[in-house]
């Protein structure tokens, strides 16, 4: 279990795909570098969809687990971006 402080919590439980993915993208774009986002969702497709989002954004997946039908993601916005 991570002890990283959470800056923003996003409760997307009960929303059908692709809404959890879209709302996660919106929130990731608002994060400041170093901030941590916690996402909870019950959508079956969320695990793969949110992993795909993470692979295409400057963020790092700190943890993911499923408990009682709920996916829990901890995502941190990268603190440094690659130079152009």
N, CA, C and O atoms as a Maestro MAE file, in Angstrom:
{
 s_m_m2io_version
 :::
 2.0.0
}

f_m_ct {
 s_m_title
 :::
 protein
 m_atom[336] {
  # First column is atom index #
  i_m_mmod_type
  r_m_x_coord
  r_m_y_coord
  r_m_z_coord
  i_m_residue_number
  s_m_chain_name
  s_m_pdb_residue_name
  s_m_pdb_atom_name
  i_m_atomic_number
  :::
  1 25 0.850 -1.188 0.000 1 A "UNK " " N  " 7
  2 3 0.000 0.000 0.000 1 A "UNK " " CA " 6
  3 2 0.890 1.243 0.000 1 A "UNK " " C  " 6
  4 15 1.877 1.307 0.733 1 A "UNK " " O  " 8
  5 25 0.540 2.217 -0.815 2 A "UNK " " N  " 7
  6 3 1.323 3.443 -0.918 2 A "UNK " " CA " 6
  7 2 1.002 4.395 0.228 2 A "UNK " " C  " 6
  8 15 -0.139 4.489 0.679 2 A "UNK " " O  " 8
  9 25 2.029 5.096 0.687 3 A "UNK " " N  " 7
  10 3 1.842 6.117 1.714 3 A "UNK " " CA " 6
  11 2 1.988 7.506 1.121 3 A "UNK " " C  " 6
  12 15 2.082 8.490 1.855 3 A "UNK " " O  " 8
  13 25 2.008 7.593 -0.198 4 A "UNK " " N  " 7
  14 3 2.113 8.874 -0.889 4 A "UNK " " CA " 6
  15 2 0.873 9.715 -0.608 4 A "UNK " " C  " 6
  16 15 -0.248 9.222 -0.739 4 A "UNK " " O  " 8
  17 25 1.057 10.983 -0.223 5 A "UNK " " N  " 7
  18 3 -0.112 11.856 -0.007 5 A "UNK " " CA " 6
  19 2 -0.904 12.043 -1.308 5 A "UNK " " C  " 6
  20 15 -0.328 12.220 -2.382 5 A "UNK " " O  " 8
  21 25 -2.214 12.002 -1.187 6 A "UNK " " N  " 7
  22 3 -3.103 12.173 -2.339 6 A "UNK " " CA " 6
  23 2 -3.552 13.624 -2.408 6 A "UNK " " C  " 6
  24 15 -4.043 14.175 -1.423 6 A "UNK " " O  " 8
  25 25 -3.383 14.242 -3.572 7 A "UNK " " N  " 7
  26 3 -3.781 15.636 -3.758 7 A "UNK " " CA " 6
  27 2 -5.238 15.753 -4.211 7 A "UNK " " C  " 6
  28 15 -5.958 16.651 -3.776 7 A "UNK " " O  " 8
  29 25 -5.669 14.835 -5.090 8 A "UNK " " N  " 7
  30 3 -7.023 14.900 -5.634 8 A "UNK " " CA " 6
  31 2 -7.600 13.487 -5.676 8 A "UNK " " C  " 6
  32 15 -6.922 12.543 -6.084 8 A "UNK " " O  " 8
  33 25 -8.855 13.349 -5.252 9 A "UNK " " N  " 7
  34 3 -9.546 12.066 -5.328 9 A "UNK " " CA " 6
  35 2 -10.666 12.173 -6.349 9 A "UNK " " C  " 6
  36 15 -11.429 13.140 -6.358 9 A "UNK " " O  " 8
  37 25 -10.754 11.176 -7.202 10 A "UNK " " N  " 7
  38 3 -11.758 11.144 -8.255 10 A "UNK " " CA " 6
  39 2 -12.582 9.863 -8.086 10 A "UNK " " C  " 6
  40 15 -12.089 8.760 -8.323 10 A "UNK " " O  " 8
  41 25 -13.839 10.023 -7.673 11 A "UNK " " N  " 7
  42 3 -14.728 8.883 -7.461 11 A "UNK " " CA " 6
  43 2 -15.602 8.723 -8.697 11 A "UNK " " C  " 6
  44 15 -16.525 9.506 -8.924 11 A "UNK " " O  " 8
  45 25 -15.302 7.701 -9.490 12 A "UNK " " N  " 7
  46 3 -16.015 7.465 -10.746 12 A "UNK " " CA " 6
  47 2 -16.827 6.177 -10.679 12 A "UNK " " C  " 6
  48 15 -17.195 5.614 -11.710 12 A "UNK " " O  " 8
  49 25 -17.103 5.719 -9.478 13 A "UNK " " N  " 7
  50 3 -17.846 4.481 -9.307 13 A "UNK " " CA " 6
  51 2 -19.260 4.639 -9.860 13 A "UNK " " C  " 6
  52 15 -19.922 5.654 -9.645 13 A "UNK " " O  " 8
  53 25 -19.703 3.609 -10.576 14 A "UNK " " N  " 7
  54 3 -21.042 3.611 -11.141 14 A "UNK " " CA " 6
  55 2 -21.123 4.168 -12.550 14 A "UNK " " C  " 6
  56 15 -22.156 4.040 -13.207 14 A "UNK " " O  " 8
  57 25 -20.041 4.789 -13.027 15 A "UNK " " N  " 7
  58 3 -20.046 5.330 -14.388 15 A "UNK " " CA " 6
  59 2 -19.628 4.247 -15.374 15 A "UNK " " C  " 6
  60 15 -18.716 3.466 -15.105 15 A "UNK " " O  " 8
  61 25 -20.300 4.212 -16.509 16 A "UNK " " N  " 7
  62 3 -19.978 3.229 -17.539 16 A "UNK " " CA " 6
  63 2 -18.867 3.751 -18.442 16 A "UNK " " C  " 6
  64 15 -18.672 4.957 -18.587 16 A "UNK " " O  " 8
  65 25 -18.145 2.810 -19.043 17 A "UNK " " N  " 7
  66 3 -17.087 3.125 -19.980 17 A "UNK " " CA " 6
  67 2 -17.695 3.856 -21.184 17 A "UNK " " C  " 6
  68 15 -18.777 3.470 -21.627 17 A "UNK " " O  " 8
  69 25 -17.066 4.867 -21.718 18 A "UNK " " N  " 7
  70 3 -15.706 5.339 -21.488 18 A "UNK " " CA " 6
  71 2 -15.617 6.520 -20.509 18 A "UNK " " C  " 6
  72 15 -14.562 7.147 -20.410 18 A "UNK " " O  " 8
  73 25 -16.690 6.833 -19.791 19 A "UNK " " N  " 7
  74 3 -16.672 8.014 -18.912 19 A "UNK " " CA " 6
  75 2 -15.534 8.018 -17.888 19 A "UNK " " C  " 6
  76 15 -14.909 9.063 -17.712 19 A "UNK " " O  " 8
  77 25 -15.228 6.910 -17.203 20 A "UNK " " N  " 7
  78 3 -14.107 6.968 -16.254 20 A "UNK " " CA " 6
  79 2 -12.787 7.359 -16.917 20 A "UNK " " C  " 6
  80 15 -12.003 8.123 -16.352 20 A "UNK " " O  " 8
  81 25 -12.548 6.835 -18.110 21 A "UNK " " N  " 7
  82 3 -11.327 7.177 -18.823 21 A "UNK " " CA " 6
  83 2 -11.318 8.659 -19.196 21 A "UNK " " C  " 6
  84 15 -10.311 9.339 -18.995 21 A "UNK " " O  " 8
  85 25 -12.415 9.161 -19.731 22 A "UNK " " N  " 7
  86 3 -12.487 10.560 -20.161 22 A "UNK " " CA " 6
  87 2 -12.338 11.515 -18.985 22 A "UNK " " C  " 6
  88 15 -11.644 12.527 -19.093 22 A "UNK " " O  " 8
  89 25 -12.976 11.207 -17.870 23 A "UNK " " N  " 7
  90 3 -12.880 12.070 -16.689 23 A "UNK " " CA " 6
  91 2 -11.486 12.010 -16.079 23 A "UNK " " C  " 6
  92 15 -11.007 13.002 -15.529 23 A "UNK " " O  " 8
  93 25 -10.824 10.846 -16.172 24 A "UNK " " N  " 7
  94 3 -9.451 10.734 -15.692 24 A "UNK " " CA " 6
  95 2 -8.533 11.600 -16.540 24 A "UNK " " C  " 6
  96 15 -7.666 12.289 -16.002 24 A "UNK " " O  " 8
  97 25 -8.706 11.577 -17.850 25 A "UNK " " N  " 7
  98 3 -7.892 12.414 -18.740 25 A "UNK " " CA " 6
  99 2 -8.071 13.891 -18.394 25 A "UNK " " C  " 6
  100 15 -7.089 14.626 -18.291 25 A "UNK " " O  " 8
  101 25 -9.307 14.325 -18.216 26 A "UNK " " N  " 7
  102 3 -9.578 15.729 -17.858 26 A "UNK " " CA " 6
  103 2 -8.835 16.117 -16.597 26 A "UNK " " C  " 6
  104 15 -8.213 17.178 -16.547 26 A "UNK " " O  " 8
  105 25 -8.889 15.275 -15.579 27 A "UNK " " N  " 7
  106 3 -8.262 15.597 -14.293 27 A "UNK " " CA " 6
  107 2 -6.741 15.553 -14.403 27 A "UNK " " C  " 6
  108 15 -6.062 16.389 -13.806 27 A "UNK " " O  " 8
  109 25 -6.193 14.598 -15.153 28 A "UNK " " N  " 7
  110 3 -4.739 14.521 -15.316 28 A "UNK " " CA " 6
  111 2 -4.193 15.787 -15.960 28 A "UNK " " C  " 6
  112 15 -3.105 16.245 -15.610 28 A "UNK " " O  " 8
  113 25 -4.937 16.348 -16.891 29 A "UNK " " N  " 7
  114 3 -4.487 17.557 -17.566 29 A "UNK " " CA " 6
  115 2 -4.494 18.767 -16.634 29 A "UNK " " C  " 6
  116 15 -3.823 19.761 -16.912 29 A "UNK " " O  " 8
  117 25 -5.240 18.697 -15.534 30 A "UNK " " N  " 7
  118 3 -5.311 19.794 -14.569 30 A "UNK " " CA " 6
  119 2 -4.269 19.670 -13.465 30 A "UNK " " C  " 6
  120 15 -4.011 20.638 -12.750 30 A "UNK " " O  " 8
  121 25 -3.664 18.486 -13.315 31 A "UNK " " N  " 7
  122 3 -2.693 18.276 -12.247 31 A "UNK " " CA " 6
  123 2 -1.432 19.094 -12.453 31 A "UNK " " C  " 6
  124 15 -1.000 19.321 -13.583 31 A "UNK " " O  " 8
  125 25 -0.854 19.529 -11.361 32 A "UNK " " N  " 7
  126 3 0.450 20.173 -11.389 32 A "UNK " " CA " 6
  127 2 1.519 19.091 -11.272 32 A "UNK " " C  " 6
  128 15 1.251 18.024 -10.719 32 A "UNK " " O  " 8
  129 25 2.720 19.342 -11.779 33 A "UNK " " N  " 7
  130 3 3.784 18.344 -11.669 33 A "UNK " " CA " 6
  131 2 3.991 17.909 -10.213 33 A "UNK " " C  " 6
  132 15 4.074 18.733 -9.303 33 A "UNK " " O  " 8
  133 25 4.070 16.589 -10.028 34 A "UNK " " N  " 7
  134 3 4.280 16.029 -8.699 34 A "UNK " " CA " 6
  135 2 3.000 15.693 -7.951 34 A "UNK " " C  " 6
  136 15 3.040 14.944 -6.974 34 A "UNK " " O  " 8
  137 25 1.860 16.231 -8.391 35 A "UNK " " N  " 7
  138 3 0.600 15.946 -7.702 35 A "UNK " " CA " 6
  139 2 0.163 14.508 -7.964 35 A "UNK " " C  " 6
  140 15 0.467 13.915 -8.999 35 A "UNK " " O  " 8
  141 25 -0.575 13.964 -6.969 36 A "UNK " " N  " 7
  142 3 -1.044 12.585 -7.039 36 A "UNK " " CA " 6
  143 2 -2.567 12.563 -7.115 36 A "UNK " " C  " 6
  144 15 -3.259 13.225 -6.342 36 A "UNK " " O  " 8
  145 25 -3.066 11.782 -8.070 37 A "UNK " " N  " 7
  146 3 -4.495 11.610 -8.293 37 A "UNK " " CA " 6
  147 2 -4.885 10.197 -7.887 37 A "UNK " " C  " 6
  148 15 -4.242 9.227 -8.288 37 A "UNK " " O  " 8
  149 25 -5.933 10.089 -7.096 38 A "UNK " " N  " 7
  150 3 -6.516 8.797 -6.748 38 A "UNK " " CA " 6
  151 2 -7.802 8.645 -7.546 38 A "UNK " " C  " 6
  152 15 -8.663 9.526 -7.524 38 A "UNK " " O  " 8
  153 25 -7.931 7.520 -8.253 39 A "UNK " " N  " 7
  154 3 -9.113 7.255 -9.065 39 A "UNK " " CA " 6
  155 2 -9.746 5.955 -8.587 39 A "UNK " " C  " 6
  156 15 -9.067 4.937 -8.449 39 A "UNK " " O  " 8
  157 25 -11.055 5.998 -8.335 40 A "UNK " " N  " 7
  158 3 -11.822 4.795 -7.990 40 A "UNK " " CA " 6
  159 2 -12.903 4.621 -9.040 40 A "UNK " " C  " 6
  160 15 -13.631 5.562 -9.354 40 A "UNK " " O  " 8
  161 25 -13.007 3.407 -9.586 41 A "UNK " " N  " 7
  162 3 -14.008 3.130 -10.604 41 A "UNK " " CA " 6
  163 2 -14.470 1.677 -10.517 41 A "UNK " " C  " 6
  164 15 -13.723 0.798 -10.087 41 A "UNK " " O  " 8
  165 25 -15.690 1.448 -10.927 42 A "UNK " " N  " 7
  166 3 -16.238 0.095 -10.952 42 A "UNK " " CA " 6
  167 2 -16.411 -0.416 -12.382 42 A "UNK " " C  " 6
  168 15 -16.808 -1.564 -12.581 42 A "UNK " " O  " 8
  169 25 -16.125 0.402 -13.355 43 A "UNK " " N  " 7
  170 3 -16.283 0.020 -14.759 43 A "UNK " " CA " 6
  171 2 -15.275 -1.069 -15.129 43 A "UNK " " C  " 6
  172 15 -14.072 -0.906 -14.926 43 A "UNK " " O  " 8
  173 25 -15.773 -2.174 -15.672 44 A "UNK " " N  " 7
  174 3 -14.927 -3.327 -15.995 44 A "UNK " " CA " 6
  175 2 -13.803 -2.988 -16.974 44 A "UNK " " C  " 6
  176 15 -12.710 -3.544 -16.867 44 A "UNK " " O  " 8
  177 25 -14.050 -2.089 -17.920 45 A "UNK " " N  " 7
  178 3 -13.034 -1.732 -18.903 45 A "UNK " " CA " 6
  179 2 -12.031 -0.710 -18.420 45 A "UNK " " C  " 6
  180 15 -11.084 -0.381 -19.134 45 A "UNK " " O  " 8
  181 25 -12.225 -0.203 -17.217 46 A "UNK " " N  " 7
  182 3 -11.372 0.881 -16.721 46 A "UNK " " CA " 6
  183 2 -9.921 0.487 -16.537 46 A "UNK " " C  " 6
  184 15 -9.023 1.285 -16.802 46 A "UNK " " O  " 8
  185 25 -9.681 -0.736 -16.087 47 A "UNK " " N  " 7
  186 3 -8.285 -1.111 -15.840 47 A "UNK " " CA " 6
  187 2 -7.451 -0.938 -17.104 47 A "UNK " " C  " 6
  188 15 -6.402 -0.295 -17.064 47 A "UNK " " O  " 8
  189 25 -7.893 -1.494 -18.208 48 A "UNK " " N  " 7
  190 3 -7.130 -1.371 -19.454 48 A "UNK " " CA " 6
  191 2 -7.189 0.051 -20.003 48 A "UNK " " C  " 6
  192 15 -6.172 0.570 -20.462 48 A "UNK " " O  " 8
  193 25 -8.353 0.691 -19.967 49 A "UNK " " N  " 7
  194 3 -8.490 2.051 -20.504 49 A "UNK " " CA " 6
  195 2 -7.596 3.036 -19.772 49 A "UNK " " C  " 6
  196 15 -6.915 3.844 -20.404 49 A "UNK " " O  " 8
  197 25 -7.592 2.979 -18.449 50 A "UNK " " N  " 7
  198 3 -6.788 3.937 -17.685 50 A "UNK " " CA " 6
  199 2 -5.302 3.626 -17.825 50 A "UNK " " C  " 6
  200 15 -4.482 4.544 -17.829 50 A "UNK " " O  " 8
  201 25 -4.941 2.358 -17.939 51 A "UNK " " N  " 7
  202 3 -3.534 2.027 -18.210 51 A "UNK " " CA " 6
  203 2 -3.102 2.611 -19.560 51 A "UNK " " C  " 6
  204 15 -1.980 3.102 -19.687 51 A "UNK " " O  " 8
  205 25 -3.972 2.563 -20.555 52 A "UNK " " N  " 7
  206 3 -3.663 3.157 -21.858 52 A "UNK " " CA " 6
  207 2 -3.474 4.663 -21.741 52 A "UNK " " C  " 6
  208 15 -2.569 5.227 -22.355 52 A "UNK " " O  " 8
  209 25 -4.322 5.312 -20.957 53 A "UNK " " N  " 7
  210 3 -4.195 6.756 -20.728 53 A "UNK " " CA " 6
  211 2 -2.843 7.065 -20.098 53 A "UNK " " C  " 6
  212 15 -2.155 7.995 -20.519 53 A "UNK " " O  " 8
  213 25 -2.468 6.296 -19.105 54 A "UNK " " N  " 7
  214 3 -1.203 6.517 -18.399 54 A "UNK " " CA " 6
  215 2 -0.022 6.391 -19.362 54 A "UNK " " C  " 6
  216 15 0.950 7.140 -19.260 54 A "UNK " " O  " 8
  217 25 -0.107 5.452 -20.289 55 A "UNK " " N  " 7
  218 3 0.981 5.254 -21.251 55 A "UNK " " CA " 6
  219 2 1.128 6.411 -22.235 55 A "UNK " " C  " 6
  220 15 2.165 6.538 -22.886 55 A "UNK " " O  " 8
  221 25 0.100 7.258 -22.351 56 A "UNK " " N  " 7
  222 3 0.130 8.352 -23.328 56 A "UNK " " CA " 6
  223 2 0.114 9.734 -22.686 56 A "UNK " " C  " 6
  224 15 -0.140 10.729 -23.365 56 A "UNK " " O  " 8
  225 25 0.380 9.803 -21.398 57 A "UNK " " N  " 7
  226 3 0.436 11.080 -20.688 57 A "UNK " " CA " 6
  227 2 1.693 11.114 -19.816 57 A "UNK " " C  " 6
  228 15 2.218 10.066 -19.439 57 A "UNK " " O  " 8
  229 25 2.168 12.308 -19.499 58 A "UNK " " N  " 7
  230 3 3.380 12.414 -18.665 58 A "UNK " " CA " 6
  231 2 3.060 12.149 -17.192 58 A "UNK " " C  " 6
  232 15 3.169 13.038 -16.348 58 A "UNK " " O  " 8
  233 25 2.663 10.909 -16.906 59 A "UNK " " N  " 7
  234 3 2.305 10.508 -15.548 59 A "UNK " " CA " 6
  235 2 2.927 9.158 -15.237 59 A "UNK " " C  " 6
  236 15 3.401 8.450 -16.126 59 A "UNK " " O  " 8
  237 25 2.913 8.815 -13.948 60 A "UNK " " N  " 7
  238 3 3.464 7.544 -13.490 60 A "UNK " " CA " 6
  239 2 2.407 6.830 -12.660 60 A "UNK " " C  " 6
  240 15 1.801 7.429 -11.771 60 A "UNK " " O  " 8
  241 25 2.190 5.568 -12.945 61 A "UNK " " N  " 7
  242 3 1.262 4.761 -12.162 61 A "UNK " " CA " 6
  243 2 1.981 4.314 -10.898 61 A "UNK " " C  " 6
  244 15 2.939 3.542 -10.958 61 A "UNK " " O  " 8
  245 25 1.516 4.801 -9.755 62 A "UNK " " N  " 7
  246 3 2.125 4.427 -8.479 62 A "UNK " " CA " 6
  247 2 1.593 3.094 -7.979 62 A "UNK " " C  " 6
  248 15 2.340 2.281 -7.433 62 A "UNK " " O  " 8
  249 25 0.292 2.874 -8.169 63 A "UNK " " N  " 7
  250 3 -0.290 1.590 -7.773 63 A "UNK " " CA " 6
  251 2 -1.650 1.415 -8.421 63 A "UNK " " C  " 6
  252 15 -2.312 2.380 -8.806 63 A "UNK " " O  " 8
  253 25 -2.047 0.156 -8.529 64 A "UNK " " N  " 7
  254 3 -3.389 -0.199 -8.978 64 A "UNK " " CA " 6
  255 2 -3.749 -1.502 -8.283 64 A "UNK " " C  " 6
  256 15 -2.945 -2.432 -8.221 64 A "UNK " " O  " 8
  257 25 -4.959 -1.555 -7.764 65 A "UNK " " N  " 7
  258 3 -5.463 -2.809 -7.207 65 A "UNK " " CA " 6
  259 2 -6.980 -2.809 -7.280 65 A "UNK " " C  " 6
  260 15 -7.624 -1.769 -7.415 65 A "UNK " " O  " 8
  261 25 -7.524 -4.015 -7.186 66 A "UNK " " N  " 7
  262 3 -8.974 -4.181 -7.225 66 A "UNK " " CA " 6
  263 2 -9.411 -4.766 -5.894 66 A "UNK " " C  " 6
  264 15 -8.847 -5.747 -5.408 66 A "UNK " " O  " 8
  265 25 -10.431 -4.140 -5.316 67 A "UNK " " N  " 7
  266 3 -10.935 -4.588 -4.023 67 A "UNK " " CA " 6
  267 2 -12.452 -4.487 -4.032 67 A "UNK " " C  " 6
  268 15 -13.002 -3.398 -4.193 67 A "UNK " " O  " 8
  269 25 -13.128 -5.610 -3.862 68 A "UNK " " N  " 7
  270 3 -14.586 -5.605 -3.821 68 A "UNK " " CA " 6
  271 2 -15.237 -5.044 -5.067 68 A "UNK " " C  " 6
  272 15 -16.262 -4.368 -4.978 68 A "UNK " " O  " 8
  273 25 -14.659 -5.312 -6.227 69 A "UNK " " N  " 7
  274 3 -15.228 -4.827 -7.477 69 A "UNK " " CA " 6
  275 2 -14.881 -3.385 -7.810 69 A "UNK " " C  " 6
  276 15 -15.391 -2.834 -8.786 69 A "UNK " " O  " 8
  277 25 -14.012 -2.763 -7.005 70 A "UNK " " N  " 7
  278 3 -13.611 -1.374 -7.235 70 A "UNK " " CA " 6
  279 2 -12.128 -1.335 -7.595 70 A "UNK " " C  " 6
  280 15 -11.288 -1.873 -6.875 70 A "UNK " " O  " 8
  281 25 -11.821 -0.689 -8.722 71 A "UNK " " N  " 7
  282 3 -10.432 -0.470 -9.115 71 A "UNK " " CA " 6
  283 2 -9.945 0.807 -8.437 71 A "UNK " " C  " 6
  284 15 -10.634 1.826 -8.440 71 A "UNK " " O  " 8
  285 25 -8.746 0.738 -7.857 72 A "UNK " " N  " 7
  286 3 -8.112 1.888 -7.201 72 A "UNK " " CA " 6
  287 2 -6.799 2.177 -7.931 72 A "UNK " " C  " 6
  288 15 -5.917 1.321 -7.997 72 A "UNK " " O  " 8
  289 25 -6.675 3.380 -8.475 73 A "UNK " " N  " 7
  290 3 -5.458 3.805 -9.165 73 A "UNK " " CA " 6
  291 2 -4.843 4.981 -8.414 73 A "UNK " " C  " 6
  292 15 -5.556 5.887 -7.984 73 A "UNK " " O  " 8
  293 25 -3.535 4.969 -8.257 74 A "UNK " " N  " 7
  294 3 -2.791 6.136 -7.774 74 A "UNK " " CA " 6
  295 2 -1.867 6.553 -8.906 74 A "UNK " " C  " 6
  296 15 -1.020 5.776 -9.348 74 A "UNK " " O  " 8
  297 25 -2.036 7.781 -9.370 75 A "UNK " " N  " 7
  298 3 -1.311 8.274 -10.539 75 A "UNK " " CA " 6
  299 2 -0.643 9.601 -10.159 75 A "UNK " " C  " 6
  300 15 -1.267 10.484 -9.570 75 A "UNK " " O  " 8
  301 25 0.634 9.712 -10.510 76 A "UNK " " N  " 7
  302 3 1.367 10.950 -10.213 76 A "UNK " " CA " 6
  303 2 1.806 11.612 -11.505 76 A "UNK " " C  " 6
  304 15 2.351 10.966 -12.400 76 A "UNK " " O  " 8
  305 25 1.559 12.915 -11.586 77 A "UNK " " N  " 7
  306 3 2.015 13.685 -12.752 77 A "UNK " " CA " 6
  307 2 3.541 13.796 -12.660 77 A "UNK " " C  " 6
  308 15 4.086 14.086 -11.595 77 A "UNK " " O  " 8
  309 25 4.206 13.568 -13.762 78 A "UNK " " N  " 7
  310 3 5.667 13.642 -13.793 78 A "UNK " " CA " 6
  311 2 6.133 15.025 -13.392 78 A "UNK " " C  " 6
  312 15 5.491 16.027 -13.706 78 A "UNK " " O  " 8
  313 25 7.253 15.071 -12.698 79 A "UNK " " N  " 7
  314 3 7.762 16.355 -12.215 79 A "UNK " " CA " 6
  315 2 8.644 17.050 -13.244 79 A "UNK " " C  " 6
  316 15 8.806 18.270 -13.201 79 A "UNK " " O  " 8
  317 25 9.217 16.280 -14.171 80 A "UNK " " N  " 7
  318 3 10.037 16.885 -15.208 80 A "UNK " " CA " 6
  319 2 9.602 16.336 -16.557 80 A "UNK " " C  " 6
  320 15 9.295 15.152 -16.693 80 A "UNK " " O  " 8
  321 25 9.582 17.193 -17.527 81 A "UNK " " N  " 7
  322 3 9.224 16.799 -18.889 81 A "UNK " " CA " 6
  323 2 10.478 16.761 -19.745 81 A "UNK " " C  " 6
  324 15 11.427 17.502 -19.489 81 A "UNK " " O  " 8
  325 25 10.492 15.919 -20.739 82 A "UNK " " N  " 7
  326 3 11.641 15.817 -21.634 82 A "UNK " " CA " 6
  327 2 11.862 17.129 -22.366 82 A "UNK " " C  " 6
  328 15 10.911 17.812 -22.748 82 A "UNK " " O  " 8
  329 25 13.124 17.471 -22.556 83 A "UNK " " N  " 7
  330 3 13.470 18.716 -23.278 83 A "UNK " " CA " 6
  331 2 13.214 18.537 -24.761 83 A "UNK " " C  " 6
  332 15 13.363 17.447 -25.312 83 A "UNK " " O  " 8
  333 25 12.820 19.646 -25.400 84 A "UNK " " N  " 7
  334 3 12.567 19.594 -26.846 84 A "UNK " " CA " 6
  335 2 13.855 19.619 -27.614 84 A "UNK " " C  " 6
  336 15 13.841 19.582 -28.845 84 A "UNK " " O  " 8
  :::
 }
 m_bond[335] {
  # First column is bond index #
  i_m_from
  i_m_to
  i_m_order
  :::
  1 1 2 1
  2 2 3 1
  3 3 4 2
  4 3 5 1
  5 5 6 1
  6 6 7 1
  7 7 8 2
  8 7 9 1
  9 9 10 1
  10 10 11 1
  11 11 12 2
  12 11 13 1
  13 13 14 1
  14 14 15 1
  15 15 16 2
  16 15 17 1
  17 17 18 1
  18 18 19 1
  19 19 20 2
  20 19 21 1
  21 21 22 1
  22 22 23 1
  23 23 24 2
  24 23 25 1
  25 25 26 1
  26 26 27 1
  27 27 28 2
  28 27 29 1
  29 29 30 1
  30 30 31 1
  31 31 32 2
  32 31 33 1
  33 33 34 1
  34 34 35 1
  35 35 36 2
  36 35 37 1
  37 37 38 1
  38 38 39 1
  39 39 40 2
  40 39 41 1
  41 41 42 1
  42 42 43 1
  43 43 44 2
  44 43 45 1
  45 45 46 1
  46 46 47 1
  47 47 48 2
  48 47 49 1
  49 49 50 1
  50 50 51 1
  51 51 52 2
  52 51 53 1
  53 53 54 1
  54 54 55 1
  55 55 56 2
  56 55 57 1
  57 57 58 1
  58 58 59 1
  59 59 60 2
  60 59 61 1
  61 61 62 1
  62 62 63 1
  63 63 64 2
  64 63 65 1
  65 65 66 1
  66 66 67 1
  67 67 68 2
  68 67 69 1
  69 69 70 1
  70 70 71 1
  71 71 72 2
  72 71 73 1
  73 73 74 1
  74 74 75 1
  75 75 76 2
  76 75 77 1
  77 77 78 1
  78 78 79 1
  79 79 80 2
  80 79 81 1
  81 81 82 1
  82 82 83 1
  83 83 84 2
  84 83 85 1
  85 85 86 1
  86 86 87 1
  87 87 88 2
  88 87 89 1
  89 89 90 1
  90 90 91 1
  91 91 92 2
  92 91 93 1
  93 93 94 1
  94 94 95 1
  95 95 96 2
  96 95 97 1
  97 97 98 1
  98 98 99 1
  99 99 100 2
  100 99 101 1
  101 101 102 1
  102 102 103 1
  103 103 104 2
  104 103 105 1
  105 105 106 1
  106 106 107 1
  107 107 108 2
  108 107 109 1
  109 109 110 1
  110 110 111 1
  111 111 112 2
  112 111 113 1
  113 113 114 1
  114 114 115 1
  115 115 116 2
  116 115 117 1
  117 117 118 1
  118 118 119 1
  119 119 120 2
  120 119 121 1
  121 121 122 1
  122 122 123 1
  123 123 124 2
  124 123 125 1
  125 125 126 1
  126 126 127 1
  127 127 128 2
  128 127 129 1
  129 129 130 1
  130 130 131 1
  131 131 132 2
  132 131 133 1
  133 133 134 1
  134 134 135 1
  135 135 136 2
  136 135 137 1
  137 137 138 1
  138 138 139 1
  139 139 140 2
  140 139 141 1
  141 141 142 1
  142 142 143 1
  143 143 144 2
  144 143 145 1
  145 145 146 1
  146 146 147 1
  147 147 148 2
  148 147 149 1
  149 149 150 1
  150 150 151 1
  151 151 152 2
  152 151 153 1
  153 153 154 1
  154 154 155 1
  155 155 156 2
  156 155 157 1
  157 157 158 1
  158 158 159 1
  159 159 160 2
  160 159 161 1
  161 161 162 1
  162 162 163 1
  163 163 164 2
  164 163 165 1
  165 165 166 1
  166 166 167 1
  167 167 168 2
  168 167 169 1
  169 169 170 1
  170 170 171 1
  171 171 172 2
  172 171 173 1
  173 173 174 1
  174 174 175 1
  175 175 176 2
  176 175 177 1
  177 177 178 1
  178 178 179 1
  179 179 180 2
  180 179 181 1
  181 181 182 1
  182 182 183 1
  183 183 184 2
  184 183 185 1
  185 185 186 1
  186 186 187 1
  187 187 188 2
  188 187 189 1
  189 189 190 1
  190 190 191 1
  191 191 192 2
  192 191 193 1
  193 193 194 1
  194 194 195 1
  195 195 196 2
  196 195 197 1
  197 197 198 1
  198 198 199 1
  199 199 200 2
  200 199 201 1
  201 201 202 1
  202 202 203 1
  203 203 204 2
  204 203 205 1
  205 205 206 1
  206 206 207 1
  207 207 208 2
  208 207 209 1
  209 209 210 1
  210 210 211 1
  211 211 212 2
  212 211 213 1
  213 213 214 1
  214 214 215 1
  215 215 216 2
  216 215 217 1
  217 217 218 1
  218 218 219 1
  219 219 220 2
  220 219 221 1
  221 221 222 1
  222 222 223 1
  223 223 224 2
  224 223 225 1
  225 225 226 1
  226 226 227 1
  227 227 228 2
  228 227 229 1
  229 229 230 1
  230 230 231 1
  231 231 232 2
  232 231 233 1
  233 233 234 1
  234 234 235 1
  235 235 236 2
  236 235 237 1
  237 237 238 1
  238 238 239 1
  239 239 240 2
  240 239 241 1
  241 241 242 1
  242 242 243 1
  243 243 244 2
  244 243 245 1
  245 245 246 1
  246 246 247 1
  247 247 248 2
  248 247 249 1
  249 249 250 1
  250 250 251 1
  251 251 252 2
  252 251 253 1
  253 253 254 1
  254 254 255 1
  255 255 256 2
  256 255 257 1
  257 257 258 1
  258 258 259 1
  259 259 260 2
  260 259 261 1
  261 261 262 1
  262 262 263 1
  263 263 264 2
  264 263 265 1
  265 265 266 1
  266 266 267 1
  267 267 268 2
  268 267 269 1
  269 269 270 1
  270 270 271 1
  271 271 272 2
  272 271 273 1
  273 273 274 1
  274 274 275 1
  275 275 276 2
  276 275 277 1
  277 277 278 1
  278 278 279 1
  279 279 280 2
  280 279 281 1
  281 281 282 1
  282 282 283 1
  283 283 284 2
  284 283 285 1
  285 285 286 1
  286 286 287 1
  287 287 288 2
  288 287 289 1
  289 289 290 1
  290 290 291 1
  291 291 292 2
  292 291 293 1
  293 293 294 1
  294 294 295 1
  295 295 296 2
  296 295 297 1
  297 297 298 1
  298 298 299 1
  299 299 300 2
  300 299 301 1
  301 301 302 1
  302 302 303 1
  303 303 304 2
  304 303 305 1
  305 305 306 1
  306 306 307 1
  307 307 308 2
  308 307 309 1
  309 309 310 1
  310 310 311 1
  311 311 312 2
  312 311 313 1
  313 313 314 1
  314 314 315 1
  315 315 316 2
  316 315 317 1
  317 317 318 1
  318 318 319 1
  319 319 320 2
  320 319 321 1
  321 321 322 1
  322 322 323 1
  323 323 324 2
  324 323 325 1
  325 325 326 1
  326 326 327 1
  327 327 328 2
  328 327 329 1
  329 329 330 1
  330 330 331 1
  331 331 332 2
  332 331 333 1
  333 333 334 1
  334 334 335 1
  335 335 336 2
  :::
 }
}
